[in-house]
PDB file of C-alpha atoms and ligand atoms in Angstrom:
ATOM      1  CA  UNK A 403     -49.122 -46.202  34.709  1.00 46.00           C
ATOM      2  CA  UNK A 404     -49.181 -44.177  38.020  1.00 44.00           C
ATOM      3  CA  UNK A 405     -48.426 -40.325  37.380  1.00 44.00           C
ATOM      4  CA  UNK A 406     -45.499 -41.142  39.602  1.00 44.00           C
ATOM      5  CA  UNK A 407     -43.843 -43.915  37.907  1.00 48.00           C
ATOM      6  CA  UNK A 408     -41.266 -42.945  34.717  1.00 47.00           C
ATOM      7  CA  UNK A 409     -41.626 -43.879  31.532  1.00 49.00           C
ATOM      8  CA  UNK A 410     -39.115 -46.860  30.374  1.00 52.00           C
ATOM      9  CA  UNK A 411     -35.831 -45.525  28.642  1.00 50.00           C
ATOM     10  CA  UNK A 412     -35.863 -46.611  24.882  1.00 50.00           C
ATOM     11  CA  UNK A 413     -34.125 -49.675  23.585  1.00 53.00           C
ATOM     12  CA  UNK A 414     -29.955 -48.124  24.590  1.00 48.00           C
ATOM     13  CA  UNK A 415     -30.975 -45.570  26.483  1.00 52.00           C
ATOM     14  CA  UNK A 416     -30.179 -44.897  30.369  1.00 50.00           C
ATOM     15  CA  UNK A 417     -33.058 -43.762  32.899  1.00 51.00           C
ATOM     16  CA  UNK A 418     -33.091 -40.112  32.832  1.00 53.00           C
ATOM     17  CA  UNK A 419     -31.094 -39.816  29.293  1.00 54.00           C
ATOM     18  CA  UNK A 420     -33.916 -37.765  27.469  1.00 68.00           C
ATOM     19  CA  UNK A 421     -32.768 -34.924  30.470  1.00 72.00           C
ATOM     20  CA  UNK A 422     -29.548 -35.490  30.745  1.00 67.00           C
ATOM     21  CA  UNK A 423     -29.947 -35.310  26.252  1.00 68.00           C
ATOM     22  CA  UNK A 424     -31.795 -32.332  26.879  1.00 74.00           C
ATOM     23  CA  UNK A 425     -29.264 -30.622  29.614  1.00 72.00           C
ATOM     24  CA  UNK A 426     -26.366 -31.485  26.733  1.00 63.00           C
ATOM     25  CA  UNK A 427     -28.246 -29.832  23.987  1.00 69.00           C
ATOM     26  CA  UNK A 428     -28.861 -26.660  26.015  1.00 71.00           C
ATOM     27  CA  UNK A 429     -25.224 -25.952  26.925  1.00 64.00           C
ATOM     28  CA  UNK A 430     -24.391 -26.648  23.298  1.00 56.00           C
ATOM     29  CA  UNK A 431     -26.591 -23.994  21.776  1.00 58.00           C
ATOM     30  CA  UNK A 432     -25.995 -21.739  24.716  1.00 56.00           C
ATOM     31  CA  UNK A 433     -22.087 -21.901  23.857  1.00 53.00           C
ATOM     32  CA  UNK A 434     -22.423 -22.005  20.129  1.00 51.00           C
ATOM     33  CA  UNK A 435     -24.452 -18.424  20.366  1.00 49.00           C
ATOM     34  CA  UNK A 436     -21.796 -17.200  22.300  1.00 44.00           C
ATOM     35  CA  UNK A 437     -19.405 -18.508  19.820  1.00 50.00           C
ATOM     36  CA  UNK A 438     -21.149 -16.887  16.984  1.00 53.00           C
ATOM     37  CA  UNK A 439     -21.531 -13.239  19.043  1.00 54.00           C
ATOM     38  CA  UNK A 440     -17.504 -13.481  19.670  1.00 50.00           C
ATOM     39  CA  UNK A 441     -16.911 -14.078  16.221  1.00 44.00           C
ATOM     40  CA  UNK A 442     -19.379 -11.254  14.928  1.00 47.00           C
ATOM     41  CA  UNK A 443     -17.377  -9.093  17.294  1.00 52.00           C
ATOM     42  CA  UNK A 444     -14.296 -10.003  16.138  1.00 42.00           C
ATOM     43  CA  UNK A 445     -15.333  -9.597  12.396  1.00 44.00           C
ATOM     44  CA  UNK A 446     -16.536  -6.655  13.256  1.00 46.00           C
ATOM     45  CA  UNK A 447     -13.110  -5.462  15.330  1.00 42.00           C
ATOM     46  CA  UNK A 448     -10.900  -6.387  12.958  1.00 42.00           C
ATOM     47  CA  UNK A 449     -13.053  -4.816   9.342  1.00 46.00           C
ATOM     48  CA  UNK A 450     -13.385  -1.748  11.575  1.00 46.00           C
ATOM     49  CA  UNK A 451      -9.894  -1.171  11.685  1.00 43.00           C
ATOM     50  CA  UNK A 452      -9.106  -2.380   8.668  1.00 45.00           C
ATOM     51  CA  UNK A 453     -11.508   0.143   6.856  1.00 50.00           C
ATOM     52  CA  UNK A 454      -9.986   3.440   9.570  1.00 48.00           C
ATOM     53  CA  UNK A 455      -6.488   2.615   8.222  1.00 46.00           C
ATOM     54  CA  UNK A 456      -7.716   2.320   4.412  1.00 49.00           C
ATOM     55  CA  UNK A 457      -9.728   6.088   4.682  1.00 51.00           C
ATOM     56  CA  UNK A 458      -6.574   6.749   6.187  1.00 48.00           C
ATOM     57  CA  UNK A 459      -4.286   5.974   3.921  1.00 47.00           C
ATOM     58  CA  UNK A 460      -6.711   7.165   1.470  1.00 49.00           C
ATOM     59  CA  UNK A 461      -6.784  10.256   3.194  1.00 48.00           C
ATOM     60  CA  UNK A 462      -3.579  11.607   3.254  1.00 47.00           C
ATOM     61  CA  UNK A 463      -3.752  11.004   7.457  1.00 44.00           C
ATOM     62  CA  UNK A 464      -1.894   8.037   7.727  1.00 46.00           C
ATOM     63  CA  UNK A 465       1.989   7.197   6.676  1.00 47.00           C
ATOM     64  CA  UNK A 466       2.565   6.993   3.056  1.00 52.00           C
ATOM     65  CA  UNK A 467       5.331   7.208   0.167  1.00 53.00           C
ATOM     66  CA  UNK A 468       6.460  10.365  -0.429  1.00 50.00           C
ATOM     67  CA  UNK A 469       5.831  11.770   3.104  1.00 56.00           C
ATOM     68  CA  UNK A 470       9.610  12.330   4.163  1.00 60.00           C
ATOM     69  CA  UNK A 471      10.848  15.806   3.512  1.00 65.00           C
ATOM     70  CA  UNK A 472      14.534  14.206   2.854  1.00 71.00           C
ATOM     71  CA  UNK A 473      16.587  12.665   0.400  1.00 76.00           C
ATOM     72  CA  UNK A 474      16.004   8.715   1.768  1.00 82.00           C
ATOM     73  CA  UNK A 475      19.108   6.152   1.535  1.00 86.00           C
ATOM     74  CA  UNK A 476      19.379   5.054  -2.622  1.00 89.00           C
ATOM     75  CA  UNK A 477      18.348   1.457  -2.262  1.00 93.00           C
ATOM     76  CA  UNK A 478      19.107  -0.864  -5.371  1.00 95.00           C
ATOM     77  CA  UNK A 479      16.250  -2.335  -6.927  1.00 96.00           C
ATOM     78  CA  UNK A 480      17.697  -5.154  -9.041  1.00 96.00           C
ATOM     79  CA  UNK A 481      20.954  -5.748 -10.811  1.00 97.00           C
ATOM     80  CA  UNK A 482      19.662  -5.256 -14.425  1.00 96.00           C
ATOM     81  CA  UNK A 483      16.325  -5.150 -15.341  1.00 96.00           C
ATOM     82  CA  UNK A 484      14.863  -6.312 -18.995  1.00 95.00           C
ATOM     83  CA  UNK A 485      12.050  -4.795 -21.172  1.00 94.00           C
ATOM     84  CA  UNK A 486       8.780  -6.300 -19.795  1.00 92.00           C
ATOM     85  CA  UNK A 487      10.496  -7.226 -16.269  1.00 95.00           C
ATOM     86  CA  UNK A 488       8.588  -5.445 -12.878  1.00 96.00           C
ATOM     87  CA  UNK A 489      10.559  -6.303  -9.906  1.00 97.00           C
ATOM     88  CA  UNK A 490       8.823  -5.579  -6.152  1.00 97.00           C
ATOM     89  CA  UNK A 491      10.501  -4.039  -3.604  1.00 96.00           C
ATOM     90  CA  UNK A 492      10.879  -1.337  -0.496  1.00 95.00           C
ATOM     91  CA  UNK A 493      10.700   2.203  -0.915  1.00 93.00           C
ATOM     92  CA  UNK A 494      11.889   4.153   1.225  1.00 91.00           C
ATOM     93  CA  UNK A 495      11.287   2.362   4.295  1.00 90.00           C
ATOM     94  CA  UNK A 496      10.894  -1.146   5.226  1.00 91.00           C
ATOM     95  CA  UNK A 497       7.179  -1.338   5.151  1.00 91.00           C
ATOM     96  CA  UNK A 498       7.181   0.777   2.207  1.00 93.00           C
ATOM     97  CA  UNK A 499       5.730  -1.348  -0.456  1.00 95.00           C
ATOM     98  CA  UNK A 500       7.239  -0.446  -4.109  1.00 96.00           C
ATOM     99  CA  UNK A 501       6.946  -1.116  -7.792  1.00 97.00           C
ATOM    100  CA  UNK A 502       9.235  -1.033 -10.488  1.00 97.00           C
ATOM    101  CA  UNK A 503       8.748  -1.790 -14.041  1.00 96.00           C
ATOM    102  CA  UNK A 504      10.818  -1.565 -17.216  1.00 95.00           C
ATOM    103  CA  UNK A 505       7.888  -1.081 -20.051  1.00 94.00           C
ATOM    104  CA  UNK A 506       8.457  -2.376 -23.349  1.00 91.00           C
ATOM    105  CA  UNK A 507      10.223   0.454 -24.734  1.00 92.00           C
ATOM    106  CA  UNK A 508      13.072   0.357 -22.347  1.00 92.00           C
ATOM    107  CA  UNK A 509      11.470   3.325 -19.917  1.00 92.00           C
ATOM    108  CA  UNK A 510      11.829   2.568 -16.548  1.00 94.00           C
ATOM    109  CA  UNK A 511       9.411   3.458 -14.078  1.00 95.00           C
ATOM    110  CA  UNK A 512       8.540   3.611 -10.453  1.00 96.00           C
ATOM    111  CA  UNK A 513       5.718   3.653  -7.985  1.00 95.00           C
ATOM    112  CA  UNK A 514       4.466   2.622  -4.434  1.00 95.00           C
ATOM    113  CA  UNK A 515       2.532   0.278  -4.863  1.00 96.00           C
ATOM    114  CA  UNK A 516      -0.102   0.757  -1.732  1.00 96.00           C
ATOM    115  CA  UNK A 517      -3.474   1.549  -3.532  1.00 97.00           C
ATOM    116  CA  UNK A 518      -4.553   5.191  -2.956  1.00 96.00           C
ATOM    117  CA  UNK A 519      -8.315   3.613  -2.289  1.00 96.00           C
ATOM    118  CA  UNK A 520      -8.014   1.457   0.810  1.00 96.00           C
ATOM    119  CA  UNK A 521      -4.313   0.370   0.600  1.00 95.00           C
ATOM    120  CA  UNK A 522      -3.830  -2.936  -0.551  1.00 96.00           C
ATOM    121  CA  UNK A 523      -1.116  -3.864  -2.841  1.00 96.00           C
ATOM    122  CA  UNK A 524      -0.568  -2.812  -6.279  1.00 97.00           C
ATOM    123  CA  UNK A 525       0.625  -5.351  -9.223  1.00 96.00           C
ATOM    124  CA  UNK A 526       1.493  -5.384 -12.443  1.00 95.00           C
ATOM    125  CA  UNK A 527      -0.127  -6.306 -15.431  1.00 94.00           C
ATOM    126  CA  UNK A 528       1.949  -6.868 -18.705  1.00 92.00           C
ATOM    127  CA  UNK A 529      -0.400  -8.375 -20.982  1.00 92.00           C
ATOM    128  CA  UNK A 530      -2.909  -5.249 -20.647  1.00 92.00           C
ATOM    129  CA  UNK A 531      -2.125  -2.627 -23.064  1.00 87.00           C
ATOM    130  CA  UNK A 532       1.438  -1.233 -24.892  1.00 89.00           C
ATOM    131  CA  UNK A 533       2.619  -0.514 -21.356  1.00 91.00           C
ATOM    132  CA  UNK A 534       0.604  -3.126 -19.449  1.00 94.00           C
ATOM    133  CA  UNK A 535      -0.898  -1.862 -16.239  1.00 96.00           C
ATOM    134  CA  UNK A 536      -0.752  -1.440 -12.641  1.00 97.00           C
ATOM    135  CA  UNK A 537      -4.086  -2.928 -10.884  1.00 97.00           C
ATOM    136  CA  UNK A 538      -5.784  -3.479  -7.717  1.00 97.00           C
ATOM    137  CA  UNK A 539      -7.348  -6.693  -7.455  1.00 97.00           C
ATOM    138  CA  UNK A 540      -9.119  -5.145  -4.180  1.00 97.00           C
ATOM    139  CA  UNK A 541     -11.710  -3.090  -6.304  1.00 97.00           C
ATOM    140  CA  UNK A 542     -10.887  -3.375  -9.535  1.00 97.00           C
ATOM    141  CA  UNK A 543      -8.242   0.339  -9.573  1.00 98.00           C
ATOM    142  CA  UNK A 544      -6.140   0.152 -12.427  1.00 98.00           C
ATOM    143  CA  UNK A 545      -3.447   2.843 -12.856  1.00 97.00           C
ATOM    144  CA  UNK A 546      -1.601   3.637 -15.932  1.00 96.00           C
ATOM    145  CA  UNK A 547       2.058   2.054 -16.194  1.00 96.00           C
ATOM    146  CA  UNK A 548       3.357   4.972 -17.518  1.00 94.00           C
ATOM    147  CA  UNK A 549       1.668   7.634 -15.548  1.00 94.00           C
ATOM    148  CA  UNK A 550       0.473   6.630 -12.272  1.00 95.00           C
ATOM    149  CA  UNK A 551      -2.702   8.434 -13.250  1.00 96.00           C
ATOM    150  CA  UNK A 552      -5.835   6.236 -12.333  1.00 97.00           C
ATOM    151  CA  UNK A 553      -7.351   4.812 -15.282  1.00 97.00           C
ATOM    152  CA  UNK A 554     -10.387   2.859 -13.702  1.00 97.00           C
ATOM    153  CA  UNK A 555     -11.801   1.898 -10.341  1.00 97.00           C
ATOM    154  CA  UNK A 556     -12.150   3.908  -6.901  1.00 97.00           C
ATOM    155  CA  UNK A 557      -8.641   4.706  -6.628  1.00 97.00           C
ATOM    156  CA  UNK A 558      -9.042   8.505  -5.605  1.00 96.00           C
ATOM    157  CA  UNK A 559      -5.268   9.740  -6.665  1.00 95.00           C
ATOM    158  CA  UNK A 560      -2.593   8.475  -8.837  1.00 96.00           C
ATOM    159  CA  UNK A 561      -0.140   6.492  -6.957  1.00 96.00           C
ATOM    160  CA  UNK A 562       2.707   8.002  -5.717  1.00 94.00           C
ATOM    161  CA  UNK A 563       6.081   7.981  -8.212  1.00 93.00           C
ATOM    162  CA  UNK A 564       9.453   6.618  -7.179  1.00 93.00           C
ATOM    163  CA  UNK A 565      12.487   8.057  -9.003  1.00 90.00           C
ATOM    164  CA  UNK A 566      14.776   5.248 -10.327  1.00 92.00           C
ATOM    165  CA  UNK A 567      17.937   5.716 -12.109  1.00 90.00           C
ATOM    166  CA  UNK A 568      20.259   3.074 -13.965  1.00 91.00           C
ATOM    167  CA  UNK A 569      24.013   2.885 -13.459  1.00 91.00           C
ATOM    168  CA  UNK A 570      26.276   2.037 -16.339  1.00 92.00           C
ATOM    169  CA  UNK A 571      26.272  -1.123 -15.189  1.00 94.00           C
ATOM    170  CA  UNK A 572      22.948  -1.826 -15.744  1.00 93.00           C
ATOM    171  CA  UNK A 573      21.773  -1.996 -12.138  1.00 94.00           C
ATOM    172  CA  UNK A 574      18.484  -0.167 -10.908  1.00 94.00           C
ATOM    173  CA  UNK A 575      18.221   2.126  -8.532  1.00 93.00           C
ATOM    174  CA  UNK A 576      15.304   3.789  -6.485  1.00 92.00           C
ATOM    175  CA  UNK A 577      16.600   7.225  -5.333  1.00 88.00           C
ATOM    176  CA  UNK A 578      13.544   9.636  -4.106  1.00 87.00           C
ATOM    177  CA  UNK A 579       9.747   9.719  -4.084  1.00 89.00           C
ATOM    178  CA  UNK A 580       6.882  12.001  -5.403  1.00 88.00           C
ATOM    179  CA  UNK A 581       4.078  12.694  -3.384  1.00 86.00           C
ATOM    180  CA  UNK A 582       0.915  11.510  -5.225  1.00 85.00           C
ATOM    181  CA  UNK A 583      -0.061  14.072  -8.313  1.00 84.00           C
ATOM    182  CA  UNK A 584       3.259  15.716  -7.424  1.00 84.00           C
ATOM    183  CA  UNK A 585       5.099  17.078 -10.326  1.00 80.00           C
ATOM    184  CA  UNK A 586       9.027  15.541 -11.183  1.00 78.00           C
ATOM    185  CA  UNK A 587      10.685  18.236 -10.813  1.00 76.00           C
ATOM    186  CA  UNK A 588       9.217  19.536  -7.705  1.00 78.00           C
ATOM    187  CA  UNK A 589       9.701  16.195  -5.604  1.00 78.00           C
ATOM    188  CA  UNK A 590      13.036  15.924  -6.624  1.00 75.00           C
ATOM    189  CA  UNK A 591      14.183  19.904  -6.073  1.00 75.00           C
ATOM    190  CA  UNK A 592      12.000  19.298  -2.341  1.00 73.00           C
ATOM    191  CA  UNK A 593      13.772  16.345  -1.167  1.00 73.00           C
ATOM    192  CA  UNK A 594      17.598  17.303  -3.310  1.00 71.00           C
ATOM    193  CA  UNK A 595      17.200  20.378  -1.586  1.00 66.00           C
ATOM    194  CA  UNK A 596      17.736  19.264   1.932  1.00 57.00           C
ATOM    195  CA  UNK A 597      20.704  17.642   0.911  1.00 60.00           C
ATOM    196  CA  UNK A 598      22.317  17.908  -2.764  1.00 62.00           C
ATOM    197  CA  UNK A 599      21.762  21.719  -3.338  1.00 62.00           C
ATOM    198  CA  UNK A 600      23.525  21.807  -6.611  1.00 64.00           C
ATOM    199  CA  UNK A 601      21.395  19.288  -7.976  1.00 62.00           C
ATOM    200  CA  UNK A 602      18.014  20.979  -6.856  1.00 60.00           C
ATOM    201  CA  UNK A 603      19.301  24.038  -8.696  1.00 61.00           C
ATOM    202  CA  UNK A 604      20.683  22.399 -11.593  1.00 61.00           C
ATOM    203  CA  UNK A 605      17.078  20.600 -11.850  1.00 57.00           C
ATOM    204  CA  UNK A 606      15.719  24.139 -11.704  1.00 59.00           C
ATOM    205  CA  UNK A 607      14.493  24.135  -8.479  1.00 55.00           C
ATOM    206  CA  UNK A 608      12.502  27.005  -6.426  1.00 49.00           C
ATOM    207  CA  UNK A 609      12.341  30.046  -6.106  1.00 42.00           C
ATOM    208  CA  UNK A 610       9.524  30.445  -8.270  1.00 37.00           C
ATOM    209  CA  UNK A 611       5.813  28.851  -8.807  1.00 34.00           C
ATOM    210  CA  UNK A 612       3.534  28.630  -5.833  1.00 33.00           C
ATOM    211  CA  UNK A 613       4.511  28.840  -2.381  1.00 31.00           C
ATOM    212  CA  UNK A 614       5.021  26.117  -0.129  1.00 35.00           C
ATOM    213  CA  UNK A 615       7.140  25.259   2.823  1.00 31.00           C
ATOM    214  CA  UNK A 616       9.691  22.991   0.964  1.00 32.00           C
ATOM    215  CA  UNK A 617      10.116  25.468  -1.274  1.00 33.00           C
ATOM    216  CA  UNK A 618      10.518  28.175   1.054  1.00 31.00           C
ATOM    217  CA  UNK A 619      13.254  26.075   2.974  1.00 28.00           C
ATOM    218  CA  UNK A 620      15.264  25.984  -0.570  1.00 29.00           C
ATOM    219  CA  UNK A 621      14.802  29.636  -0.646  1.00 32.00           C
ATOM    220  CA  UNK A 622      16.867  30.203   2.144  1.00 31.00           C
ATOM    221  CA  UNK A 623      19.720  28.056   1.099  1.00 26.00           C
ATOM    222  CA  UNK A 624      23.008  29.766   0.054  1.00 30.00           C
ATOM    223  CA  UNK A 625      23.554  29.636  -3.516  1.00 30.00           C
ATOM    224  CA  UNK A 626      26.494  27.317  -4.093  1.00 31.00           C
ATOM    225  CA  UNK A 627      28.194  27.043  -7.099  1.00 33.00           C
ATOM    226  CA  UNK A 628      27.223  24.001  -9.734  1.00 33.00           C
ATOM    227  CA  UNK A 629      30.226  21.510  -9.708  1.00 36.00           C
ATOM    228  CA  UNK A 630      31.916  21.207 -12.907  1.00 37.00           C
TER     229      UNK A 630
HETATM  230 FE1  FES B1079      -7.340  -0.608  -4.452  1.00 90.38          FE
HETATM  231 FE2  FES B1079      -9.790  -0.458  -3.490  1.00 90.38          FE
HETATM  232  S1  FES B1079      -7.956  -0.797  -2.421  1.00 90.38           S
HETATM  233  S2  FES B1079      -9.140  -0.355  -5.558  1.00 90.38           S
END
């Protein structure tokens, strides 16, 4: 064979397919490593941000429960609720993820239920424990049912309490928020304040105990007198 002529095309092939074969598998690979490099970047996008908004959260920075200085809107949480029951819901706001339980003793409690590690959601767990427990499938947190406290995991903080009350007629209320590691009586005197004086007195609200700006807002308040 002259160095000019071409080798035959195999048995089903067309003159020039090896090249044409060759050509195809070039583009192919070139566009599948592009592909890949988008998709690493987008991976890489998308866990970024995802990982900003958890230290976050985590940190205090970003919106969580607790954060409004006011008394928010009651919102009713479920028309009765029995021993063992947890019901999900929003607290205060929209986005606000929530928590409510009724333990086995008849205590109801309340919490948000946004993970104070890296934000994902809280659920409940009956079958752990008297009380159960709350627990982040994300890391393994787990939070005690009654307390909030973190029992186990990264969480750094207890999750933040919501205040529920229960009307005579059995229904469930959520009516104002704690601020994670935020002692009862100081939420509730902090966000009463702004609006129910007499009931941020009557629960023994400020003055007194450390300083802070909600409690130097009640300070100022007229003294009114405690409905009958
Ligand atoms: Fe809850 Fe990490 S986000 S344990």
């Amino acid at each position: 064979m002259s160095v000019t002529e071409q080798p035959a095309p195999a048995p089903g092939r067309e003159p020039g397919g090896d090249a044409a074969a060759d050509r195809l598998r070039d583009r192919i690979s070139a566009d599948s490593l592009t592909t890949r490099r988008d998709y690493l970047r987008i991976v890489a996008t998308v866990s970024g941000g995802l990982a900003i908004g958890g230290v976050g959260v985590a940190a205090g920075i970003l919106h969580r429960h607790g954060d409004s200085e006011t008394l928010p809107e009651a919102k009713k949480v479920a028309d009765v609720m029995a021993p063992g029951e947890s019901v999900a819901f929003r607290f205060p706001g929209d986005e606000d993820r929530a928590l409510a339980v009724r333990l086995t003793d008849g205590s109801l409690v309340g919490y948000s239920a946004v993970c104070t590690h890296l934000a994902c959601a809280v659920l409940w767990r009956e079958d752990r424990g008297p009380d159960g427990e709350l627990y982040c499938p994300c890391h393994e947190g787990v939070f005690d049912a009654r307390t909030g406290e973190v029992t186990a995991g990264p969480p750094p903080r207890p999750l933040p309490r919501i205040f529920l009350t229960e009307q005579a007629d059995g229904s469930v209320w959520a009516i104002a928020t704690a601020r994670s590691g935020e002692q009862a009586k100081d939420a509730l005197c902090r966000q009463f304040g702004d609006s129910r004086r007499g009931a941020a007195q009557r629960l023994g609200g400020p003055p007194g105990g450390p300083a802070t700006e909600s409690r130097r807002t009640l300070e100022t308040y007229s003294p009114q007198p405690a409905p009958p």
